[in-house]
Coordinates of C-alpha atoms and ligand atoms in Angstrom, one line a residue:
X1 CA 5.2 3.5 -12.8
X2 CA 3.5 1.0 -14.7
X3 CA 4.0 1.2 -18.4
X4 CA 2.4 -1.1 -21.8
X5 CA 4.7 -1.0 -24.3
X6 CA 2.9 -1.6 -27.6
X7 CA 3.4 -2.2 -31.4
X8 CA 3.6 -5.2 -33.5
X9 CA 6.0 -7.6 -33.5
X10 CA 9.7 -6.7 -34.4
X11 CA 9.9 -3.0 -33.0
X12 CA 11.4 -4.4 -30.5
X13 CA 9.1 -4.3 -27.0
X14 CA 10.9 -6.8 -24.9
X15 CA 14.8 -4.4 -25.7
X16 CA 13.2 -1.5 -24.2
X17 CA 11.3 -3.2 -21.4
X18 CA 14.6 -4.7 -20.1
X19 CA 15.7 -1.1 -21.3
X20 CA 13.2 0.5 -18.2
X21 CA 13.9 -2.4 -15.6
X22 CA 17.1 -1.8 -15.4
X23 CA 16.7 2.1 -15.1
X24 CA 13.7 1.8 -13.0
X25 CA 13.9 -1.3 -11.0
X26 CA 10.7 -2.4 -12.0
X27 CA 9.6 -6.0 -13.4
X28 CA 9.4 -7.0 -17.5
X29 CA 6.5 -8.8 -17.3
X30 CA 5.9 -10.4 -21.5
X31 CA 3.8 -13.2 -21.3
X32 CA 6.0 -14.0 -25.0
X33 CA 9.1 -14.8 -22.2
X34 CA 5.8 -16.5 -20.1
X35 CA 4.4 -19.2 -22.2
X36 CA 8.0 -19.8 -23.7
X37 CA 9.3 -20.9 -20.3
X38 CA 6.2 -22.8 -20.1
X39 CA 6.7 -24.7 -23.7
X40 CA 10.4 -24.9 -22.4
X41 CA 9.2 -26.9 -19.4
X42 CA 6.4 -28.5 -20.8
X43 CA 4.4 -28.0 -18.8
X44 CA 0.4 -27.7 -18.7
X45 CA 0.2 -23.9 -20.4
X46 CA 3.0 -24.8 -22.4
X47 CA 1.5 -27.9 -23.6
X48 CA -1.8 -25.2 -24.9
X49 CA 0.0 -22.1 -25.7
X50 CA 2.2 -24.0 -28.5
X51 CA 0.0 -24.6 -31.0
X52 CA -1.0 -20.8 -31.1
X53 CA 2.1 -19.1 -30.0
X54 CA 4.3 -22.3 -33.8
X55 CA 1.5 -20.5 -35.9
X56 CA 1.8 -17.0 -35.5
X57 CA -2.0 -17.0 -33.4
X58 CA -2.7 -15.6 -30.3
X59 CA -3.6 -17.5 -28.0
X60 CA -6.2 -17.6 -25.7
X61 CA -7.6 -13.7 -23.8
X62 CA -8.4 -15.9 -20.7
X63 CA -5.2 -17.9 -20.8
X64 CA -3.2 -14.4 -21.3
X65 CA -5.2 -13.0 -19.1
X66 CA -5.3 -15.1 -15.8
X67 CA -1.5 -15.3 -15.8
X68 CA -0.9 -11.6 -15.7
X69 CA -3.7 -11.0 -12.8
X70 CA -1.8 -13.2 -10.9
X71 CA 1.2 -11.8 -12.4
X72 CA 0.5 -8.3 -11.6
X73 CA -0.6 -9.1 -7.5
X74 CA 3.2 -10.5 -6.7
X75 CA 4.7 -7.8 -4.0
X76 CA 7.6 -6.9 -7.1
X77 CA 5.4 -5.8 -8.7
X78 CA 4.0 -3.0 -5.8
X79 CA 6.3 0.0 -7.0
X80 CA 5.3 -0.1 -10.8
X81 CA 5.5 -2.6 -13.8
X82 CA 6.4 -3.1 -17.8
X83 CA 4.2 -5.0 -20.1
X84 CA 5.7 -6.3 -23.0
X85 CA 3.4 -7.8 -25.6
X86 CA 0.1 -7.7 -23.3
X87 CA -2.7 -6.5 -24.0
X88 CA -3.2 -7.9 -27.2
X89 CA -6.2 -7.4 -27.7
X90 CA -9.8 -5.1 -27.2
X91 CA -10.5 -7.9 -24.8
X92 CA -6.9 -8.1 -22.7
X93 CA -7.0 -4.9 -22.2
X94 CA -10.1 -4.1 -20.9
X95 CA -10.0 -6.6 -18.0
X96 CA -6.8 -5.2 -17.7
X97 CA -8.0 -2.2 -16.5
X98 CA -10.8 -4.0 -14.4
X99 CA -7.5 -6.0 -12.8
X100 CA -5.5 -2.4 -11.9
X101 CA -9.9 -0.6 -10.6
X102 CA -10.2 -3.1 -8.1
X103 CA -6.7 -2.9 -7.1
X104 CA -7.2 1.3 -6.7
X105 CA -4.2 1.0 -9.4
X106 CA -4.3 3.3 -12.9
X107 CA -1.9 2.8 -15.7
X108 CA 0.3 5.7 -16.8
X109 CA 2.2 5.7 -20.2
X110 CA 1.5 3.3 -23.0
X111 CA 3.3 3.8 -25.6
X112 CA 3.7 2.6 -29.1
X113 CA 6.8 2.2 -30.7
X114 CA 5.9 3.0 -34.6
X115 CA 7.6 0.6 -37.4
X116 CA 6.6 0.0 -40.8
X117 CA 5.9 -3.8 -41.9
X118 CA 9.1 -4.2 -44.2
X119 CA 11.4 -3.2 -41.2
X120 CA 9.9 -6.1 -38.8
X121 CA 10.2 -8.1 -41.6
X122 CA 13.8 -8.0 -41.9
X123 CA 14.6 -7.8 -38.1
X124 CA 12.4 -10.5 -37.3
X125 CA 14.7 -12.6 -40.0
X126 CA 17.6 -12.2 -38.5
X127 CA 16.6 -12.1 -35.1
X128 CA 19.1 -14.9 -33.3
X129 CA 18.0 -15.4 -28.7
X130 CA 19.4 -16.5 -25.5
X131 CA 17.2 -19.5 -24.5
X132 CA 19.7 -18.7 -20.9
X133 CA 19.3 -15.2 -20.4
X134 CA 16.5 -13.4 -23.2
X135 CA 19.1 -11.5 -24.7
X136 CA 19.2 -10.1 -28.4
X137 CA 21.1 -9.8 -31.3
X138 CA 20.9 -9.6 -34.6
X139 CA 22.4 -10.7 -38.0
X140 CA 23.3 -7.0 -39.0
X141 CA 22.6 -4.5 -37.0
X142 CA 23.6 -5.9 -33.8
X143 CA 25.8 -9.5 -34.1
X144 CA 26.8 -11.5 -31.6
X145 CA 31.1 -11.2 -30.9
X146 CA 31.6 -15.0 -31.5
X147 CA 29.3 -15.9 -34.1
X148 CA 26.0 -18.3 -32.5
X149 CA 26.6 -17.2 -28.5
X150 CA 25.7 -15.4 -26.5
X151 CA 28.2 -11.4 -25.9
X152 CA 26.3 -11.6 -22.2
X153 CA 26.4 -15.4 -21.0
X154 CA 27.6 -17.3 -23.7
X155 CA 24.6 -19.7 -24.3
X156 CA 23.8 -20.7 -27.2
X157 CA 22.1 -18.3 -29.5
X158 CA 19.0 -20.3 -31.0
X159 CA 16.4 -18.5 -33.5
X160 CA 12.4 -18.5 -32.4
X161 CA 11.2 -21.1 -33.5
X162 CA 8.1 -18.8 -35.1
X163 CA 10.1 -16.3 -36.4
X164 CA 10.4 -18.4 -40.3
X165 CA 8.9 -16.3 -43.1
X166 CA 5.8 -17.8 -42.9
X167 CA 5.0 -17.2 -39.1
X168 CA 5.6 -13.1 -39.6
X169 CA 3.7 -12.7 -41.6
X170 CA 0.8 -14.0 -40.2
X171 CA 1.7 -12.2 -36.8
X172 CA 1.9 -9.0 -38.5
X173 CA -2.0 -10.0 -39.1
X174 CA -2.7 -10.6 -36.3
X175 CA -1.6 -7.8 -35.2
X176 CA -3.7 -5.2 -37.4
X177 CA -6.6 -6.7 -36.7
X178 CA -6.5 -7.8 -33.4
X179 CA -4.0 -5.8 -31.5
X180 CA -3.4 -2.5 -33.7
X181 CA -7.7 -1.6 -33.2
X182 CA -5.4 -1.0 -28.9
X183 CA -4.4 2.4 -30.0
X184 CA -7.5 3.5 -30.4
X185 CA -8.3 2.3 -26.9
X186 CA -5.7 3.6 -24.9
X187 CA -5.9 7.1 -26.5
X188 CA -9.4 8.1 -26.3
X189 CA -7.7 7.3 -22.1
X190 CA -5.3 9.7 -22.7
X191 CA -1.8 8.2 -22.1
X192 CA -0.8 6.8 -26.0
X193 CA 2.1 8.7 -26.6
X194 CA 3.7 7.1 -30.0
X195 CA 7.9 6.9 -30.8
X196 CA 9.3 6.5 -33.6
X197 CA 11.1 2.9 -33.5
X198 CA 14.2 3.5 -35.5
X199 CA 17.6 4.2 -35.7
X200 CA 20.1 2.4 -32.8
X201 CA 18.8 0.8 -29.6
X202 CA 20.1 3.8 -27.7
X203 CA 17.9 6.3 -29.6
X204 CA 14.7 4.9 -29.1
X205 CA 15.2 4.2 -25.7
X206 CA 15.7 8.1 -25.5
X207 CA 12.9 8.5 -27.6
X208 CA 10.9 6.7 -25.1
X209 CA 12.1 8.0 -21.6
X210 CA 11.1 11.2 -22.8
X211 CA 7.4 10.2 -23.5
X212 CA 7.4 8.2 -19.0
X213 CA 8.6 11.2 -17.8
Ligands
ADP301 P1 5.9 -11.2 -30.6 O1 5.8 -9.7 -30.1 O2 7.9 -11.1 -31.1 O3 5.3 -12.0 -31.2 P2 5.8 -12.4 -27.8 O4 7.2 -13.1 -27.9 O5 5.4 -11.5 -27.4 O6 6.6 -11.8 -29.7 O7 4.6 -13.3 -28.8 C1 5.1 -14.8 -28.9 C2 3.5 -15.5 -29.3 O8 3.2 -15.7 -28.2 C3 2.4 -15.2 -29.6 O9 2.2 -14.5 -31.2 C4 0.7 -15.4 -29.0 O10 1.5 -16.4 -30.2 C5 1.8 -15.4 -27.8 N1 1.5 -13.9 -26.9 C6 2.1 -13.3 -26.9 N2 1.2 -12.5 -25.7 C7 0.9 -12.9 -25.7 C8 -1.2 -12.1 -25.8 N3 -1.3 -11.2 -25.5 N4 -2.1 -12.8 -25.7 C9 -2.6 -13.7 -26.3 N5 -1.4 -14.5 -27.4 C10 0.1 -13.9 -26.7
ZN302 ZN1 22.7 -15.4 -22.7

């Protein structure tokens, strides 16, 4: 099963992708996570990417396309994968189709997580993540048992560098401008399914499952 999760920042793509990964035993491929890891490692990719990420802009297409091409050719992707945060532009989507074509593969389903801009702003502003295991928490809707500490692994929670109000607004603009047009792109291909991304994580997950069946 090869899936794409679409939706604005804060729609819950990462959370749903992790749940899908557990359920179907296929890898979650998050360009955001890969890029953040590179920033942490302070390698060449990270140094290049951070100047874009810090201000909420997209990392150049050729960089992320190169990353994904390499990643989906690895053996653990043979039975499928969940793309989370990629593609984000029409060019990325076209290159992805091209690459899959060459491999004789197709995307089975594109699930669009729908949420309003107001909701996104409040979600992102209160969000914290565990740098060690990727666990995600929220001040109001999903507080950790001990403030500032990851329930899963005991790691020290951190706010993402780009989860500040100025950068959040920029990311929303970029989403509207560059990523939202992907809905039309995949609608034309006939595999787009929209899901309301409101309610509890479990509620949203059951809606997502309905769509990927
Ligand atoms: P969110 O969806 O919450 O904004 P991500 O973790 O998916 O978070 O992405 C964080 C940042 O990483 C983006 O703002 C962008 O700078 C960069 N990034 C991630 N995926 C891509 C992509 N496919 N193309 C370009 N830039 C990307
Ligand atoms: Zn953790």
